[in-house]
Amino acid sequence: MSLSDREILELNELCNSLVDDNLSRTDLARLEQWIGASDDARQFYVRAMDQSASLGHYASEMQIEAPDLAGRVGSVIQHGKWMWLALAASIVIGGTLWFRSPVVMDPVEYVAKITGLRAVGPTDPVASKLGDFICRGERFELTEGFAEVTFDSGAVLVVEGPAILDANSPWDATLHQGSITASVPSQAIGFRISNPAVEVVDLGTEFSMVADGKGAANVFVLEGEVEAVPGSNSDREAILLRENESRRFAVSNVAGVEISEPILTQMDMPVSFERSRNPVKYVRWAFDEPSGKSFGAKSIGFSSSDYDLVLGKRASSVAHTEGYRDGGIQLDGRSFAQASFPGLSSNFPRTVSFWVQVPKDTALSEAYSMVAWRADSAKLGSRPVHIGWNRNPDEGPLGALRTDFSGGHAMGMTSLRDGLWHYVSVVFVPGVDPDAPVQVKQYVDGKLESSRVTPGPKLSIAARGKERGDPRFADILWIGCRLGSGGPRKSRFRGAMDELIITDRALDPSEISRLMVGQEIAVPSI
């Protein structure tokens, strides 16, 4: 199969959303187009739907008591759903897949952020949105001036108005009108800009697209190379464009277009943006102590000064070990560490980043938990939050980064269980609406692993009150153990960790990349 890792990740998310009946209209159109054009994507879809149908049929056979009438009705409906999935997986006619339209739900999911503005008109709706998030499927319109839009994948678009842009996903946007310049770092290779006339897939580069709003677009490659697939019916063969090459794409044809030196200079000219002054507060543990029962913390911006991690009573004598940078902490599957962290259980946005090394022979029982705390909010309830690796192959790739919270979970794709050091970042954007889903985005080695969340059951106010845990365990950070309502449980994590940092906001992809290479990020002025 010739699908890239990123394409497999996206296809997996689209298929999961289809099974869960929450696929947006934009994503449904993307899935239909992809399956119609790619044999590999079609085979992946058929296998995914066949597996879902099989699991549904197997689950229906596990009913051992005679259900009541309501149960039988529900069973018939559910059985019909799985039968439809199996049927959809088997009907491929002339390269076109026939879908029954699912129940479409559009849960809020942030996929990008407005990170800069310049010369925007005072009455332009974007003028007051500097620093705001852009949701999946949201249309971004700019009347005049410039805007910088940073996608969760790490791709950065400089948009020049008047322009109309749809943010389809962290990896995909549609330019209807106006011009953009896309800068795509290595972790975002594969980012896609589409238009009725052309679809441009970035191969690690900087390029510009100018759409006239009438179905045609010019593509200019400033650095690196792109793959451009014409939208015309006459020619769907991909065209490889390299540095300083350009094409004009219309619905009916593709033609060469001259790119003069003044135009090239203007497109390559950097734009000085007004940016949101958004310094970050953080607590950081370097784990560089050579011995002792605690690891000191550096705190910037938070009120408390004592965030030292203290090793548990059963800590191994080799808890102090060589880390990714200088010293690190070694957890042997029995020990753990904890630190007081005022406010940690509340609902503020945050990013948790650290280096981790999981041995290849780590047992499934040693997956819990690299980092954990107990939530205590209207949105998260009082359930523990666990950042660990997946030990359930029925729910995702074995060993992949997994974050459990409020009965649901976010799942990555890359296995951490390979004996190598990996940089893990988990971004939490709870927002202000108690009824909206929590945004959880996972990055491994600077690359976006997942932004899709499998939600847990929604709790009533009464249920939230009943499940509140022991208040003694609120606002405590735990390293290396699983939590229950009564505190740490016997399930522990085995592996090494280093350079743990917790911030007070969602970091941008570029900030995560800077942390990964040991650079500082903006901090409050004193």
Coordinates of C-alpha atoms in Angstrom, one line a residue:
M1 CA 0.0 0.0 0.0
S2 CA 1.5 3.4 -1.1
L3 CA -0.4 5.5 1.4
S4 CA 1.8 7.7 3.6
D5 CA 1.6 7.5 7.4
R6 CA -0.2 10.9 7.5
E7 CA -2.7 9.7 4.9
I8 CA -3.4 6.5 6.8
L9 CA -3.9 8.6 10.0
E10 CA -6.4 10.9 8.2
L11 CA -8.2 8.0 6.6
N12 CA -8.5 6.2 9.9
E13 CA -10.0 9.4 11.5
L14 CA -12.5 9.8 8.7
C15 CA -13.6 6.1 8.8
N16 CA -13.9 6.3 12.6
S17 CA -16.0 9.4 12.4
L18 CA -18.2 7.7 9.8
V19 CA -18.8 4.7 12.0
D20 CA -19.6 7.1 15.0
D21 CA -22.1 9.0 12.8
N22 CA -20.4 12.3 13.4
L23 CA -18.7 12.9 10.0
S24 CA -19.0 16.5 8.9
R25 CA -20.2 17.4 5.4
T26 CA -16.8 18.6 4.5
D27 CA -15.1 15.4 5.7
L28 CA -17.7 13.3 4.0
A29 CA -17.0 15.0 0.7
R30 CA -13.3 14.5 1.2
L31 CA -13.7 10.8 2.0
E32 CA -15.9 10.3 -1.1
Q33 CA -13.4 12.1 -3.3
W34 CA -10.5 10.2 -1.9
I35 CA -12.1 6.7 -2.2
G36 CA -13.2 7.5 -5.7
A37 CA -9.7 8.5 -6.8
S38 CA -7.4 6.1 -5.0
D39 CA -7.4 2.3 -5.1
D40 CA -5.3 2.2 -1.9
A41 CA -7.7 4.5 0.0
R42 CA -10.7 2.3 -1.3
Q43 CA -9.0 -0.9 0.0
F44 CA -8.3 0.8 3.4
Y45 CA -12.0 1.9 3.6
V46 CA -13.3 -1.5 2.7
R47 CA -11.2 -3.2 5.4
A48 CA -12.1 -0.6 8.0
M49 CA -15.9 -0.9 7.4
D50 CA -15.7 -4.7 7.2
Q51 CA -13.9 -4.7 10.6
S52 CA -16.6 -2.4 12.1
A53 CA -19.4 -4.5 10.8
S54 CA -17.8 -7.7 12.2
L55 CA -17.3 -6.1 15.6
G56 CA -20.9 -4.9 15.6
H57 CA -22.2 -8.4 14.7
Y58 CA -20.0 -10.0 17.3
A59 CA -21.2 -7.5 20.0
S60 CA -24.8 -8.3 19.1
E61 CA -24.2 -12.0 19.8
M62 CA -23.0 -11.3 23.3
Q63 CA -26.5 -10.6 24.6
I64 CA -27.2 -13.6 26.9
E65 CA -30.5 -12.6 28.4
A66 CA -33.7 -12.0 26.4
P67 CA -34.0 -8.3 26.0
D68 CA -37.2 -6.4 26.5
L69 CA -39.1 -4.8 23.6
A70 CA -37.2 -1.5 23.8
G71 CA -34.0 -3.5 23.8
R72 CA -35.1 -5.5 20.7
V73 CA -35.9 -2.3 18.8
G74 CA -32.5 -0.8 19.7
S75 CA -30.9 -4.1 18.6
V76 CA -32.7 -4.0 15.3
I77 CA -31.6 -0.4 14.7
Q78 CA -28.0 -1.1 15.6
H79 CA -28.0 -4.3 13.5
G80 CA -29.3 -2.3 10.6
K81 CA -26.4 0.2 11.0
W82 CA -23.8 -2.6 10.9
M83 CA -25.5 -4.2 8.0
W84 CA -25.3 -0.9 6.1
L85 CA -21.7 -0.5 6.9
A86 CA -21.0 -4.0 5.6
L87 CA -23.0 -3.2 2.5
A88 CA -21.2 0.1 2.0
A89 CA -17.8 -1.7 2.3
S90 CA -18.7 -4.1 -0.5
I91 CA -20.2 -1.8 -3.1
V92 CA -17.5 -0.2 -5.3
I93 CA -18.8 0.5 -8.8
G94 CA -16.6 2.0 -11.5
G95 CA -14.4 3.6 -8.8
T96 CA -17.3 5.3 -7.2
L97 CA -18.6 4.3 -3.7
W98 CA -22.3 4.6 -3.0
F99 CA -22.9 6.1 0.5
R100 CA -26.0 6.3 2.6
S101 CA -25.9 9.7 4.1
P102 CA -25.0 9.4 7.8
V103 CA -26.5 11.5 10.6
V104 CA -24.2 14.5 10.2
M105 CA -23.0 16.2 13.4
D106 CA -20.4 18.9 13.5
P107 CA -18.7 18.8 16.9
V108 CA -16.5 21.8 17.6
E109 CA -12.9 21.0 16.8
Y110 CA -10.1 23.6 16.6
V111 CA -7.8 23.0 13.6
A112 CA -6.0 26.4 13.3
K113 CA -5.3 29.7 15.0
I114 CA -5.0 33.3 13.8
T115 CA -1.5 34.2 14.9
G116 CA -0.9 37.5 13.1
L117 CA -2.7 40.4 11.5
R118 CA -1.5 43.4 9.4
A119 CA -3.3 46.4 7.8
V120 CA -6.7 44.8 8.4
G121 CA -9.6 47.2 8.1
P122 CA -11.1 48.3 11.5
T123 CA -14.6 47.0 10.4
D124 CA -13.2 43.7 9.1
P125 CA -14.6 40.9 11.4
V126 CA -11.1 39.4 11.6
A127 CA -9.8 42.6 13.2
S128 CA -10.9 41.6 16.7
K129 CA -10.0 37.9 16.3
L130 CA -6.2 37.9 16.8
G131 CA -5.3 34.8 18.8
D132 CA -8.7 33.1 18.1
F133 CA -9.0 29.5 17.1
I134 CA -10.5 28.4 13.8
C135 CA -12.8 25.4 13.8
R136 CA -12.9 22.4 11.4
G137 CA -15.0 23.4 8.4
E138 CA -15.1 27.1 9.4
R139 CA -14.9 29.7 6.6
F140 CA -12.2 32.4 7.1
E141 CA -12.9 35.7 5.2
L142 CA -10.5 38.6 5.0
T143 CA -11.6 41.9 3.4
E144 CA -8.2 43.6 3.2
G145 CA -4.7 43.4 4.6
F146 CA -2.9 40.3 5.7
A147 CA -3.5 37.5 8.2
E148 CA -1.3 34.7 9.4
V149 CA -3.1 31.4 10.1
T150 CA -1.2 28.6 11.8
F151 CA -2.7 25.1 11.5
D152 CA -2.3 22.4 14.1
S153 CA -0.1 20.4 11.7
G154 CA 2.4 23.2 11.8
A155 CA 1.7 24.7 8.3
V156 CA 1.6 28.5 8.3
L157 CA -0.5 30.4 5.7
V158 CA -0.1 34.1 5.1
V159 CA -3.4 35.2 3.6
E160 CA -3.8 38.4 1.6
G161 CA -7.3 40.0 1.3
P162 CA -9.7 40.0 -0.2
A163 CA -9.7 36.3 0.4
I164 CA -12.0 33.4 1.3
L165 CA -10.5 30.3 2.9
D166 CA -12.0 27.1 4.4
A167 CA -10.1 25.4 7.2
N168 CA -11.1 21.8 6.5
S169 CA -8.7 20.0 8.9
P170 CA -5.3 20.4 10.4
W171 CA -3.9 19.2 7.1
D172 CA -6.2 20.7 4.6
A173 CA -7.6 24.0 3.4
T174 CA -9.6 25.3 0.4
L175 CA -8.8 28.7 -1.2
H176 CA -11.9 30.1 -3.0
Q177 CA -10.5 33.5 -3.6
G178 CA -7.5 35.7 -2.9
S179 CA -3.8 34.7 -2.4
I180 CA -1.9 32.7 0.2
T181 CA 1.7 31.9 0.8
A182 CA 2.2 28.6 2.6
S183 CA 5.3 27.8 4.7
V184 CA 5.3 24.1 5.5
P185 CA 7.9 22.7 8.0
S186 CA 9.1 19.1 7.8
Q187 CA 6.5 17.9 10.4
A188 CA 3.7 19.2 8.2
I189 CA 4.8 17.7 4.9
G190 CA 1.7 16.6 3.0
F191 CA -0.4 19.7 3.9
R192 CA -2.9 20.3 1.1
I193 CA -4.4 23.5 -0.4
S194 CA -7.3 22.8 -2.9
N195 CA -9.3 24.9 -5.3
P196 CA -11.9 23.8 -8.0
A197 CA -9.0 24.0 -10.5
V198 CA -6.2 22.3 -8.6
E199 CA -5.1 20.5 -5.5
V200 CA -1.6 21.2 -4.3
V201 CA 0.1 18.8 -1.9
D202 CA 3.2 20.2 -0.2
L203 CA 6.4 18.1 -0.2
G204 CA 8.3 20.3 2.2
T205 CA 8.4 23.8 0.7
E206 CA 7.1 27.3 0.5
F207 CA 4.6 28.1 -2.3
S208 CA 1.9 30.7 -3.2
M209 CA -1.5 30.2 -4.7
V210 CA -3.7 33.0 -6.2
A211 CA -7.3 32.2 -6.8
D212 CA -9.4 34.5 -9.0
G213 CA -12.7 33.4 -7.5
K214 CA -13.9 32.2 -10.9
G215 CA -12.5 28.7 -10.8
A216 CA -8.9 29.4 -11.8
A217 CA -5.7 29.6 -9.8
N218 CA -2.0 30.3 -10.3
V219 CA 0.5 28.3 -8.3
F220 CA 4.1 29.5 -7.7
V221 CA 6.8 27.5 -5.9
L222 CA 9.2 29.7 -4.0
E223 CA 11.2 27.0 -2.4
G224 CA 11.3 23.2 -2.5
E225 CA 8.6 21.4 -4.5
V226 CA 4.9 20.6 -4.6
E227 CA 2.6 18.1 -6.3
A228 CA -0.3 19.7 -8.2
V229 CA -3.2 17.7 -9.3
P230 CA -5.4 19.5 -11.9
G231 CA -9.1 19.6 -11.2
S232 CA -9.9 19.5 -14.9
N233 CA -11.7 16.4 -16.1
S234 CA -9.3 16.0 -19.1
D235 CA -6.1 15.5 -17.0
R236 CA -5.8 14.2 -13.4
E237 CA -2.1 13.4 -13.6
A238 CA -0.1 15.0 -10.9
I239 CA 2.4 17.7 -12.0
L240 CA 5.6 18.1 -10.0
L241 CA 6.5 21.8 -9.6
R242 CA 10.0 22.8 -8.3
E243 CA 11.5 26.0 -7.1
N244 CA 10.7 29.0 -9.3
E245 CA 8.3 27.0 -11.4
S246 CA 4.6 28.0 -11.9
R247 CA 1.4 27.0 -13.6
R248 CA -2.0 28.4 -14.2
F249 CA -4.8 25.9 -13.5
A250 CA -8.3 26.4 -14.9
V251 CA -11.3 24.0 -14.8
S252 CA -10.8 23.3 -18.5
N253 CA -7.0 23.3 -18.9
V254 CA -3.5 23.8 -17.5
A255 CA -1.1 26.4 -18.9
G256 CA 2.3 27.8 -18.1
V257 CA 2.5 31.2 -16.5
E258 CA 5.4 33.6 -16.4
I259 CA 6.6 34.6 -13.0
S260 CA 8.5 37.9 -13.2
E261 CA 11.3 38.9 -10.9
P262 CA 9.3 41.7 -9.3
I263 CA 6.4 39.4 -8.6
L264 CA 8.6 36.8 -7.2
T265 CA 10.4 39.4 -5.0
Q266 CA 7.0 40.7 -3.7
M267 CA 5.7 37.2 -2.9
D268 CA 8.9 36.3 -1.1
M269 CA 8.9 39.5 1.0
P270 CA 8.3 38.9 4.7
V271 CA 5.3 40.5 6.3
S272 CA 5.6 42.2 9.7
F273 CA 2.6 41.1 11.7
E274 CA 0.9 42.4 14.8
R275 CA 0.9 39.5 17.2
S276 CA -0.9 38.7 20.4
R277 CA 1.3 39.2 23.4
N278 CA 0.7 35.8 24.9
P279 CA 3.6 34.9 27.3
V280 CA 3.4 31.5 28.9
K281 CA 3.6 30.5 32.5
Y282 CA 5.2 27.1 33.1
V283 CA 6.6 24.7 35.6
R284 CA 9.6 22.6 34.4
W285 CA 11.4 19.6 35.8
A286 CA 14.8 18.9 34.3
F287 CA 15.5 15.7 36.4
D288 CA 19.2 16.5 36.5
E289 CA 19.7 15.7 40.2
P290 CA 22.3 12.9 40.6
S291 CA 20.7 11.5 43.8
G292 CA 18.1 12.1 46.5
K293 CA 14.4 11.6 47.0
S294 CA 13.2 14.6 45.0
F295 CA 13.5 16.5 41.8
G296 CA 13.5 20.3 41.8
A297 CA 11.2 22.4 39.6
K298 CA 11.7 25.8 37.9
S299 CA 8.5 27.9 38.1
I300 CA 7.8 30.9 35.9
G301 CA 4.6 32.9 36.4
F302 CA 2.8 30.6 38.8
S303 CA 2.1 31.7 42.3
S304 CA 3.6 28.8 44.2
S305 CA 7.3 28.3 44.3
D306 CA 7.4 24.7 45.6
Y307 CA 6.6 22.2 42.8
D308 CA 9.3 19.6 43.7
L309 CA 8.6 16.0 42.6
V310 CA 9.0 13.6 45.5
L311 CA 9.7 10.0 44.9
G312 CA 7.4 7.4 46.5
K313 CA 8.4 5.0 49.3
R314 CA 9.1 2.1 46.8
A315 CA 11.3 4.2 44.5
S316 CA 14.1 2.3 42.9
S317 CA 17.7 3.1 43.7
V318 CA 18.2 3.8 40.0
A319 CA 15.5 6.4 39.8
H320 CA 18.2 8.9 38.9
T321 CA 19.4 7.9 35.4
E322 CA 20.8 9.3 32.2
G323 CA 18.1 11.2 30.4
Y324 CA 17.7 12.6 26.9
R325 CA 19.5 15.8 28.1
D326 CA 21.8 15.3 31.1
G327 CA 19.9 13.5 33.9
G328 CA 16.5 11.8 33.8
I329 CA 14.1 9.8 36.0
Q330 CA 13.8 6.0 35.7
L331 CA 10.5 4.4 36.7
D332 CA 10.7 0.6 37.2
G333 CA 7.0 -0.3 37.1
R334 CA 6.7 -0.1 40.9
S335 CA 7.7 3.4 41.8
F336 CA 6.2 6.8 41.2
A337 CA 6.7 10.5 42.0
Q338 CA 4.3 13.3 43.0
A339 CA 4.2 17.1 43.4
S340 CA 1.8 19.6 44.7
F341 CA 0.5 21.8 41.8
P342 CA -2.2 24.3 42.9
G343 CA -4.9 24.7 40.3
L344 CA -3.9 21.6 38.3
S345 CA -7.3 20.0 38.7
S346 CA -9.2 23.0 37.4
N347 CA -10.2 23.7 33.8
F348 CA -7.4 26.0 32.5
P349 CA -5.9 25.3 29.1
R350 CA -2.5 23.6 29.3
T351 CA 0.3 21.8 27.4
V352 CA 2.1 18.9 28.9
S353 CA 5.5 18.0 27.2
F354 CA 8.3 15.6 28.0
W355 CA 10.8 13.2 26.6
V356 CA 10.0 9.5 27.2
Q357 CA 11.8 6.2 26.6
V358 CA 9.7 3.0 26.7
P359 CA 11.6 -0.3 26.5
K360 CA 10.6 -2.7 23.8
D361 CA 9.8 -5.5 26.3
T362 CA 7.5 -3.4 28.5
A363 CA 4.5 -5.4 29.6
L364 CA 1.0 -4.2 28.8
S365 CA 0.4 -3.9 32.6
E366 CA 3.2 -1.3 32.7
A367 CA 1.4 1.2 30.4
Y368 CA -0.1 3.4 33.2
S369 CA 0.8 6.2 33.4
M370 CA 3.5 8.6 32.4
V371 CA 1.7 11.7 33.7
A372 CA -1.6 11.9 35.6
W373 CA -3.8 14.2 37.7
R374 CA -7.3 14.3 38.9
A375 CA -9.7 16.6 37.1
D376 CA -12.2 18.6 39.0
S377 CA -14.4 20.7 36.7
A378 CA -17.8 20.9 35.1
K379 CA -16.4 19.7 31.8
L380 CA -13.9 17.1 32.9
G381 CA -15.8 15.9 36.0
S382 CA -13.6 14.4 38.7
R383 CA -12.2 11.6 36.7
P384 CA -8.4 11.2 36.4
V385 CA -6.5 12.4 33.4
H386 CA -3.9 9.8 32.2
I387 CA -1.2 10.4 29.6
G388 CA 0.3 7.0 28.7
W389 CA 0.6 4.5 25.9
N390 CA -2.2 2.4 24.4
R391 CA -2.4 -1.2 25.6
N392 CA -5.7 -2.1 24.0
P393 CA -5.2 -3.0 20.3
D394 CA -9.0 -2.9 19.7
E395 CA -9.0 0.8 20.3
G396 CA -5.9 1.9 18.4
P397 CA -2.3 1.0 17.6
L398 CA -0.5 -0.9 20.4
G399 CA 2.0 1.4 22.1
A400 CA 0.6 4.6 20.6
L401 CA 0.4 7.8 22.7
R402 CA -3.0 7.8 24.5
T403 CA -4.6 10.4 26.7
D404 CA -7.6 9.3 28.8
F405 CA -9.9 11.9 30.3
S406 CA -13.5 12.2 31.4
G407 CA -14.3 8.7 30.3
G408 CA -13.1 9.3 26.7
H409 CA -9.7 9.2 25.1
A410 CA -7.4 10.7 22.3
M411 CA -5.4 8.2 20.3
G412 CA -2.1 8.6 18.4
M413 CA -0.6 6.4 15.7
T414 CA 3.2 6.1 16.4
S415 CA 4.3 3.4 18.8
L416 CA 6.3 4.7 21.8
R417 CA 7.2 1.2 22.8
D418 CA 10.4 0.9 20.8
G419 CA 13.2 1.7 23.2
L420 CA 13.9 5.1 21.6
W421 CA 13.5 8.6 23.0
H422 CA 10.4 10.4 21.8
Y423 CA 9.2 13.9 22.5
V424 CA 5.5 13.9 23.6
S425 CA 3.3 16.9 23.8
V426 CA -0.4 16.9 24.8
V427 CA -2.4 20.1 24.3
F428 CA -5.6 20.7 26.2
V429 CA -8.0 23.5 25.1
P430 CA -11.0 23.1 27.4
G431 CA -12.7 26.4 26.4
V432 CA -15.5 28.1 28.3
D433 CA -18.6 26.1 27.3
P434 CA -19.1 23.3 29.9
D435 CA -21.1 21.3 27.3
A436 CA -18.5 21.5 24.5
P437 CA -16.0 18.7 24.0
V438 CA -12.6 19.2 25.4
Q439 CA -10.0 19.7 22.6
V440 CA -7.0 17.3 23.1
K441 CA -4.2 17.4 20.5
Q442 CA -1.3 15.0 20.7
Y443 CA 2.2 15.5 19.1
V444 CA 5.0 13.0 18.9
D445 CA 8.5 14.2 18.0
G446 CA 6.9 17.6 17.0
K447 CA 4.4 16.0 14.6
L448 CA 0.6 16.1 15.0
E449 CA -0.5 12.6 15.9
S450 CA -4.2 13.1 16.4
S451 CA -6.8 15.7 17.1
R452 CA -9.8 13.3 17.2
V453 CA -11.3 12.5 20.6
T454 CA -13.5 9.5 21.4
P455 CA -15.7 11.2 24.0
G456 CA -16.9 9.5 27.1
P457 CA -20.5 9.5 28.4
K458 CA -21.8 12.9 29.3
L459 CA -22.5 13.1 33.1
S460 CA -25.4 14.7 34.7
I461 CA -24.8 17.2 37.6
A462 CA -25.9 14.5 40.0
A463 CA -23.6 12.0 38.6
R464 CA -20.6 14.4 38.7
G465 CA -21.3 14.9 42.4
K466 CA -21.4 11.2 43.2
E467 CA -18.1 10.5 41.5
R468 CA -16.1 13.2 43.2
G469 CA -12.9 11.7 44.5
D470 CA -11.1 12.2 47.7
P471 CA -10.3 16.0 48.0
R472 CA -6.8 15.1 49.3
F473 CA -5.8 14.0 45.9
A474 CA -6.8 17.1 44.0
D475 CA -4.1 19.5 42.6
I476 CA -1.4 16.8 42.7
L477 CA 0.7 15.9 39.7
W478 CA 1.6 12.1 39.5
I479 CA 4.4 10.6 37.5
G480 CA 4.5 6.9 36.8
C481 CA 1.2 5.6 38.2
R482 CA -2.5 5.2 37.5
L483 CA -5.1 7.1 39.6
G484 CA -8.3 6.0 41.0
S485 CA -10.9 7.9 43.1
G486 CA -8.9 7.0 46.2
G487 CA -5.5 8.0 44.9
P488 CA -2.7 6.0 43.2
R489 CA -3.4 2.4 42.2
K490 CA -1.0 -0.5 41.7
S491 CA -0.8 -0.1 37.9
R492 CA 2.5 1.7 37.2
F493 CA 4.6 2.8 34.3
R494 CA 8.0 1.5 33.3
G495 CA 10.4 3.6 31.4
A496 CA 12.5 6.8 31.5
M497 CA 11.4 10.4 31.3
D498 CA 13.1 13.8 31.0
E499 CA 12.5 17.5 30.6
L500 CA 8.9 17.6 31.8
I501 CA 7.1 21.0 31.4
I502 CA 3.5 22.1 32.0
T503 CA 2.3 25.4 30.6
D504 CA -0.8 27.5 31.3
R505 CA -2.0 27.6 27.7
A506 CA -2.1 25.6 24.4
L507 CA 1.2 25.9 22.7
D508 CA 1.5 26.5 19.0
P509 CA 3.3 23.8 16.9
S510 CA 6.3 26.1 16.4
E511 CA 6.6 26.5 20.2
I512 CA 6.4 22.7 20.7
S513 CA 9.2 22.3 18.1
R514 CA 11.3 24.9 20.0
L515 CA 10.9 23.1 23.2
M516 CA 11.9 19.8 21.6
V517 CA 15.2 21.2 20.4
G518 CA 15.9 22.8 23.8
Q519 CA 15.0 26.4 23.0
E520 CA 13.0 28.7 25.3
I521 CA 9.5 30.0 24.6
A522 CA 8.1 33.5 25.5
V523 CA 7.7 34.0 29.2
P524 CA 6.1 36.9 31.2
S525 CA 8.2 40.0 31.6
I526 CA 9.1 40.7 35.3

